Structure formats: C-alpha cells, structure tokens
Amino acid sequence: MLKPSYHKYTPFAPIGLSDRQWPNKTITQAPVWCSVDLRDGNQALVEPMNLQEKLQMFDALVQMGFKEIEVGFPSASETEYEILRALIEQNRIPDDVTIQVLVQAREHLIRRTFEAIRGAKQVIVHLYNSTSTLQRQVVFHRDMKGIIDIAVQGARLVRELAEALPDQGRSIRYEYSPESFSGTEMDNAVEICQRVMEELGATPEKKIILNLPSTVQLSTPNGFADQVEYFCRHLKNRESAIISVHPHNDRGTGVADAELAMLAGAERIEGTLFGNGERTGNVDVVTLGLNLYTQGVDPKLNFSNLPMLRRIYERCTKMKVHERAPYAGDLVFTAFSGSHQDAIKKGFDYMREHDSEMWMVPYLPIDPKDVGREYEPIIRINSQSGKGGAAFVLQENFGFNLPKNMHPDFGAVVKAETDRTGSELTPSQLWALFDKEYHNVTSPFMLKKHDIQETGHNGHSVVRFSGTICYHGQEHAISGEGNGPIDAFFNALRQAHVKGFTFVSYHEHAISGGADAKAVAYIELMYKGKSTFGVGIESNINIASIKGVLCAVNRALAAEEREAK
Ligand code: KIV
Ligand code: ZN
C-alpha cells in the first residue's frame, strides 16, 4: 500500500486579518472585465490558435462587450507579435477597446513589446515579475530587494519608452502584476506594488492597474479575500490604483476567489471564456458574469447567445465545454428527477397565471431563454420523471394541456414505456406514445360515419346522433338522443351493446390558432370501478368529444381483455 504523503504539503498560513470587512458586503455592480483568452488561455492550448482563429476570437470578445483584451505576449512569440500587428494594421480594434500586452520585467522584452504596439491607439502595457516566497527561493535565488529591483527597473524602462512615443491621440496605460501574489508575504506584495506605482507616476487621474494573481491557488477563497482586503487597506495612494484580480482554478474555486475578492475591494477581473487557461484554467468569466445576472446585476457583457459563443470558443480552442458547465453545459437546463420536473412545471404555470415579471421557477436559476437556450430540452423523460414532467413536455412542445386528473395515468404509461425500453423519451417520442395510447385507439370500435343534429323541444334542446361504427370488421348503424352530443352518443352506443360506462369528466381546449385550429377533448369514463381516459382531436369540438368517448371505451375494453389473459 502507498504510504500517505500529505505531510509533505505546507498548509496555507492565514494572514490574520481579524477585522475583515468583506464578509458584510454584497456585489452590486459588474467589475471592469479583461479577457485573457488570447494570451493566458491561448498559451495553455494543446494546439494554440492560429492567426485566423485568434482574429475570430478577438471579434467575438469585442461583440460580447469586452473593453479590455489581452492580445498576447508579443515579445515572447513571433505568432503573438504577428497577431498584434495584424489587429493594428488591419484596423480591427474598435476605438472603445483597449488592447493589453503582457511583458516580463526584462529590458529586451520590454523594448520588443514597444515595437509591437506601434500605431495602436489604446494600450495597456502589462508588466510582471514573480514575487512569491517559493519562486524567490527556488527559481530566482534572490531576496525581496532583488525582486523589487527587477520590477522597478522594468517599470522605469516602460515609462521611458511610453513617454518617448509620439502622442497622436494615443493612450498608454500601465498594469503591474506581482505574479504568484497569493504566495507572497502581503507586506512584500504591498511594497513592490507601491514602488512600481511611484516609478510609473500613478495618480488618481492616471491610475495604474495593480493586478493580483492567484497564479496557483493556495487557500480557501476566504484566505484570498483576506489577502486582497489587506492589500487594499495597506496600499498608500489607493486612489491612484485600480485593483484587479487574476484567479486561476487549481482548487476549483476560481469563481469563488473572484467573487470574494470583489467584496474585498477588487474592481477589475481578468479571466477567460469557460475557464480556459493553464492547468485547471483561469477564472470563468461566463460563470462570473451570469452569476451577477442572476442577482439582478447587469454584468455588462452580452451572454444572450451563449450556444453561439460556445461554438466559436470550441472551434477556435478545440476545447470542449463540459455538459455540466454552469449556464453553458448541454445538461444544465435538463431536469431528470420527477419532483424537480413537477416543481419546474408549477413554476412556469405560476408565472403564467400571475403574469409574473420576476423569475420564479424552482431548480432553474436562470431563464434559459436569456442565454439563447430553449425550454424544449428542459425536461427529458425517463423512468424517474414524475407525472407532471411528461404533461409539461406535451404542453410546452405540442400545446396539449392535459387535465390534472389525467397526469398520474399518463405518468404511469410513460414510466411503463421507459422501463420497457430502458431509455429516455424525446418530446416527439412522448407525443407518439400519447397519440397511440389515448388518441389513435380504433379497436374494437371505430367510428365510420357521424351526424349530429340539434333540435329544440319545449324549450329544451335535444341532440341526436346518428352514424356507423365498425366492430371487428362489421359495420353497425347506431343512433341516439340526449341532452348533449356525448349523452346522445352514449345512448347510441347502447344499441351496439356498449354498456357499463359512466361519464366522469370532460375537458377541452383549442390547440393551434388560425385556419387549421383544432379542438381537443379529454374524456374520463368509469368502467367496472376503474377510471379510463380517451382523447379526441377534431376541428369540430362535438366530434372531438365523441371520438374521445370511443377511445376511452376502447382503452377500457382492451385493458379488460389484457387482464383476463
Ligand atoms: O497567472 C498569472 O500570474 C499570470 C500573470 C502573468 C498575470 O498570468
Ligand atoms: Zn495567469
């Protein structure tokens, strides 16, 4: 057996912020979003995006509403240099969008970066170096002072090159990331950022973006939130900085890190669509944005056609969005459990009946329509589905509003079918089952001809039915009178020795509008103490009712025959 080796991991040391304020706050507005799909996301792909794919992704990000987009690390790769040049030279960057370029705090890389951005109107030059205790010890072999020197020298050169650029309506902003911030001693993180701020001349009018990455997640999200709050509270000239976070997802809590960091003071978030990025990825901006949306906060990003966005993403990155990915997965608007399905149906009914403007559907945190999804696939019918689920699918997909007393009967029919086949039913298979079971039931009796006449007798109306029914291939003329079509038909049926049936209930409604409008009648009869249903669909409601009665009769007789065997 393997010896447990968890002892070799160092637990995260809480920073001891006892008067933390963030737990009492709520998020009331969207952060400034910065997409790092084309840089952090792209660099983590098995097959990085080609120029065409990057341009498509850039256009999609712009259309979603991103105003800040990190387009690459142009000094580190020739392809990234080229895409940046293509964006600038082909005039593809809208005036209200700022492109961001990442660069390590190293002289030759900074110089090359400034060559790459020539001609761009609005740029954020994003400078970084690693500051964590671990990286200082095992990678850089430098103390904190040495690490601060690297950042300060880098910042000095960035400012010098930016100020040497001809103005021509250009705006160059600065961002600094103490990479691996969450593994850095907080006072060191504050000090290095302050020194960089001074070097870059940050003011409240020309704020610097200080981006705090959890390059590798090391703690529960509250630990990260404490770090962000501590940082914000100890930074001098806080008003000269925009605090940004850049969570990764090693512990699966990238979204939680970002949300708690916002409570703790973060105003800007760097992330990627569907959480693509190094290892377990960057924080997923789709989830973050739609989490805001479900709290009644405008996310300031457009998710109204999420399936299309997902297709672009999957084509460009060759990654797949998981079936259960929040908001975007194939299965997230599907309820398998019967009790969930019943509750969902009740939620939709309630909203309809009360004309509700507020979303009040249990188990669905968001209206699928808001993200370009359909109600249709919400419920897939399997043997676990409850009685209301199948009725809901018929209603939503085909306009059949089954009376409540029919739901258990139909639910049992569906359960028997899914148990038999061992698989789910699609909406059209469900309709076919309903049709075969309740509507298209023509044996042993089939109506061949029918005529209904209404006459008045002493102030009472009398309905006369006359027609032909076929019984085991033999045609019989029948007729009868009654106080309504159903009554008259019942009396006529007695001539064909159809007896022992009691009328129990009747429901009807129209099914499609316009010239081809039809009426549907749901009939419940009692036969030998058992309830039996039949459905008639015709353009004439009287004929629909009569056909419904005959279907109910046929079903009851068929059931009796089955039981006798
Ligand atoms: O994860 C990270 O720390 C980064 C920095 C370069 C911002 O991507
Ligand atoms: Zn990153």
Short mmCIF file of N, CA and C in Angstrom, two decimals, residues 27 29-37 66-70 100 175 209-212 224 242-248 254-263 265-272 282-286 288-289 292 301:
data_model
loop_
_atom_site.label_atom_id
_atom_site.label_comp_id
_atom_site.label_asym_id
_atom_site.label_seq_id
_atom_site.Cartn_x
_atom_site.Cartn_y
_atom_site.Cartn_z
N ILE A 27 -22.12 42.25 -3.78
CA ILE A 27 -21.66 42.76 -5.09
C ILE A 27 -22.84 43.46 -5.75
N GLN A 29 -22.30 45.78 -8.52
CA GLN A 29 -22.04 46.19 -9.91
C GLN A 29 -20.96 45.32 -10.54
N ALA A 30 -20.98 45.32 -11.88
CA ALA A 30 -20.03 44.48 -12.60
C ALA A 30 -18.63 45.05 -12.45
N PRO A 31 -17.62 44.18 -12.46
CA PRO A 31 -16.25 44.69 -12.45
C PRO A 31 -15.86 45.17 -13.85
N VAL A 32 -14.72 45.78 -13.99
CA VAL A 32 -14.15 46.00 -15.32
C VAL A 32 -13.62 44.63 -15.74
N TRP A 33 -14.04 44.19 -16.91
CA TRP A 33 -13.61 42.86 -17.36
C TRP A 33 -12.40 42.98 -18.27
N CYS A 34 -11.47 42.07 -18.10
CA CYS A 34 -10.38 41.98 -19.08
C CYS A 34 -10.28 40.51 -19.50
N SER A 35 -10.41 40.28 -20.79
CA SER A 35 -10.28 38.90 -21.28
C SER A 35 -8.81 38.57 -21.49
N VAL A 36 -8.41 37.41 -20.97
CA VAL A 36 -7.03 36.95 -21.25
C VAL A 36 -7.07 35.66 -22.09
N ASP A 37 -8.18 35.52 -22.85
CA ASP A 37 -8.33 34.33 -23.70
C ASP A 37 -7.21 34.19 -24.73
N PHE A 66 -16.37 43.11 -24.22
CA PHE A 66 -15.10 43.35 -23.51
C PHE A 66 -14.48 44.65 -24.01
N LYS A 67 -14.05 45.48 -23.08
CA LYS A 67 -13.39 46.74 -23.45
C LYS A 67 -11.89 46.65 -23.24
N GLU A 68 -11.44 45.61 -22.55
CA GLU A 68 -10.01 45.40 -22.36
C GLU A 68 -9.71 43.95 -22.71
N ILE A 69 -8.78 43.77 -23.65
CA ILE A 69 -8.48 42.41 -24.12
C ILE A 69 -6.96 42.23 -24.20
N GLU A 70 -6.46 41.27 -23.43
CA GLU A 70 -5.02 40.99 -23.50
C GLU A 70 -4.78 40.15 -24.75
N GLN A 100 -4.28 44.87 -24.54
CA GLN A 100 -3.31 44.75 -23.45
C GLN A 100 -2.21 43.80 -23.90
N GLU A 175 -0.07 48.43 -16.32
CA GLU A 175 -0.55 47.42 -15.36
C GLU A 175 0.68 46.72 -14.80
N ILE A 209 -3.10 49.94 -13.06
CA ILE A 209 -3.83 48.72 -12.70
C ILE A 209 -2.86 47.83 -11.91
N LEU A 210 -3.22 47.52 -10.68
CA LEU A 210 -2.43 46.56 -9.90
C LEU A 210 -3.20 45.24 -9.92
N ASN A 211 -2.62 44.27 -10.58
CA ASN A 211 -3.31 43.01 -10.81
C ASN A 211 -2.75 41.94 -9.87
N LEU A 212 -3.64 41.37 -9.06
CA LEU A 212 -3.19 40.44 -8.02
C LEU A 212 -3.55 39.01 -8.42
N PHE A 224 -7.94 34.08 0.23
CA PHE A 224 -7.57 35.00 -0.85
C PHE A 224 -8.24 36.35 -0.63
N ILE A 242 -6.18 50.91 -9.73
CA ILE A 242 -7.37 50.07 -9.95
C ILE A 242 -6.93 48.67 -9.52
N ILE A 243 -7.67 48.10 -8.57
CA ILE A 243 -7.26 46.77 -8.10
C ILE A 243 -7.95 45.69 -8.93
N SER A 244 -7.09 44.86 -9.50
CA SER A 244 -7.57 43.80 -10.41
C SER A 244 -7.19 42.45 -9.80
N VAL A 245 -7.96 41.41 -10.11
CA VAL A 245 -7.53 40.06 -9.71
C VAL A 245 -7.50 39.15 -10.93
N HIS A 246 -6.71 38.11 -10.79
CA HIS A 246 -6.47 37.20 -11.91
C HIS A 246 -6.43 35.79 -11.32
N PRO A 247 -7.61 35.27 -10.95
CA PRO A 247 -7.59 33.96 -10.28
C PRO A 247 -7.41 32.80 -11.26
N HIS A 248 -6.60 31.84 -10.83
CA HIS A 248 -6.58 30.56 -11.53
C HIS A 248 -7.48 29.61 -10.75
N GLY A 254 -11.93 29.11 -8.57
CA GLY A 254 -11.57 30.37 -9.22
C GLY A 254 -12.70 31.39 -9.16
N VAL A 255 -13.93 30.91 -9.39
CA VAL A 255 -15.08 31.83 -9.38
C VAL A 255 -15.28 32.38 -7.96
N ALA A 256 -15.19 31.52 -6.97
CA ALA A 256 -15.36 31.97 -5.58
C ALA A 256 -14.27 32.97 -5.21
N ASP A 257 -13.03 32.70 -5.63
CA ASP A 257 -11.93 33.65 -5.36
C ASP A 257 -12.27 35.03 -5.93
N ALA A 258 -12.75 35.02 -7.18
CA ALA A 258 -13.03 36.31 -7.83
C ALA A 258 -14.18 37.03 -7.12
N GLU A 259 -15.21 36.27 -6.76
CA GLU A 259 -16.37 36.92 -6.13
C GLU A 259 -16.01 37.48 -4.76
N LEU A 260 -15.30 36.70 -3.97
CA LEU A 260 -14.93 37.22 -2.64
C LEU A 260 -13.91 38.36 -2.77
N ALA A 261 -13.06 38.26 -3.79
CA ALA A 261 -12.09 39.34 -3.99
C ALA A 261 -12.81 40.65 -4.33
N MET A 262 -13.93 40.53 -5.06
CA MET A 262 -14.70 41.76 -5.36
C MET A 262 -15.25 42.36 -4.07
N LEU A 263 -15.71 41.49 -3.19
CA LEU A 263 -16.19 42.00 -1.89
C LEU A 263 -15.05 42.69 -1.15
N GLY A 265 -12.57 44.32 -2.39
CA GLY A 265 -12.04 45.56 -2.97
C GLY A 265 -11.61 45.48 -4.42
N ALA A 266 -11.63 44.28 -5.02
CA ALA A 266 -11.21 44.20 -6.43
C ALA A 266 -12.24 44.86 -7.33
N GLU A 267 -11.74 45.64 -8.29
CA GLU A 267 -12.65 46.37 -9.19
C GLU A 267 -12.59 45.84 -10.61
N ARG A 268 -11.63 44.96 -10.84
CA ARG A 268 -11.40 44.50 -12.21
C ARG A 268 -11.05 43.02 -12.15
N ILE A 269 -11.48 42.30 -13.19
CA ILE A 269 -11.21 40.85 -13.19
C ILE A 269 -10.64 40.43 -14.53
N GLU A 270 -9.57 39.66 -14.46
CA GLU A 270 -9.02 39.06 -15.67
C GLU A 270 -9.41 37.59 -15.68
N GLY A 271 -9.98 37.15 -16.79
CA GLY A 271 -10.39 35.74 -16.87
C GLY A 271 -10.62 35.35 -18.30
N THR A 272 -11.12 34.16 -18.47
CA THR A 272 -11.32 33.62 -19.83
C THR A 272 -12.72 33.04 -19.98
N ASN A 282 -8.12 29.48 -15.98
CA ASN A 282 -8.32 30.79 -15.34
C ASN A 282 -9.75 30.86 -14.86
N VAL A 283 -10.09 31.94 -14.18
CA VAL A 283 -11.48 32.07 -13.73
C VAL A 283 -12.38 32.20 -14.96
N ASP A 284 -13.57 31.57 -14.87
CA ASP A 284 -14.50 31.54 -16.00
C ASP A 284 -15.39 32.80 -15.98
N VAL A 285 -15.21 33.66 -16.95
CA VAL A 285 -15.99 34.92 -16.94
C VAL A 285 -17.46 34.70 -17.31
N VAL A 286 -17.75 33.58 -17.97
CA VAL A 286 -19.16 33.31 -18.30
C VAL A 286 -19.92 33.04 -17.00
N LEU A 288 -18.95 33.84 -13.94
CA LEU A 288 -18.93 35.04 -13.10
C LEU A 288 -19.98 36.05 -13.55
N GLY A 289 -20.03 36.28 -14.85
CA GLY A 289 -20.96 37.29 -15.39
C GLY A 289 -22.40 36.88 -15.17
N LEU A 292 -23.65 37.21 -11.66
CA LEU A 292 -24.09 38.58 -11.38
C LEU A 292 -25.51 38.79 -11.89
N LEU A 301 -21.71 42.39 -19.95
CA LEU A 301 -21.22 41.52 -21.03
C LEU A 301 -22.46 40.86 -21.60
#
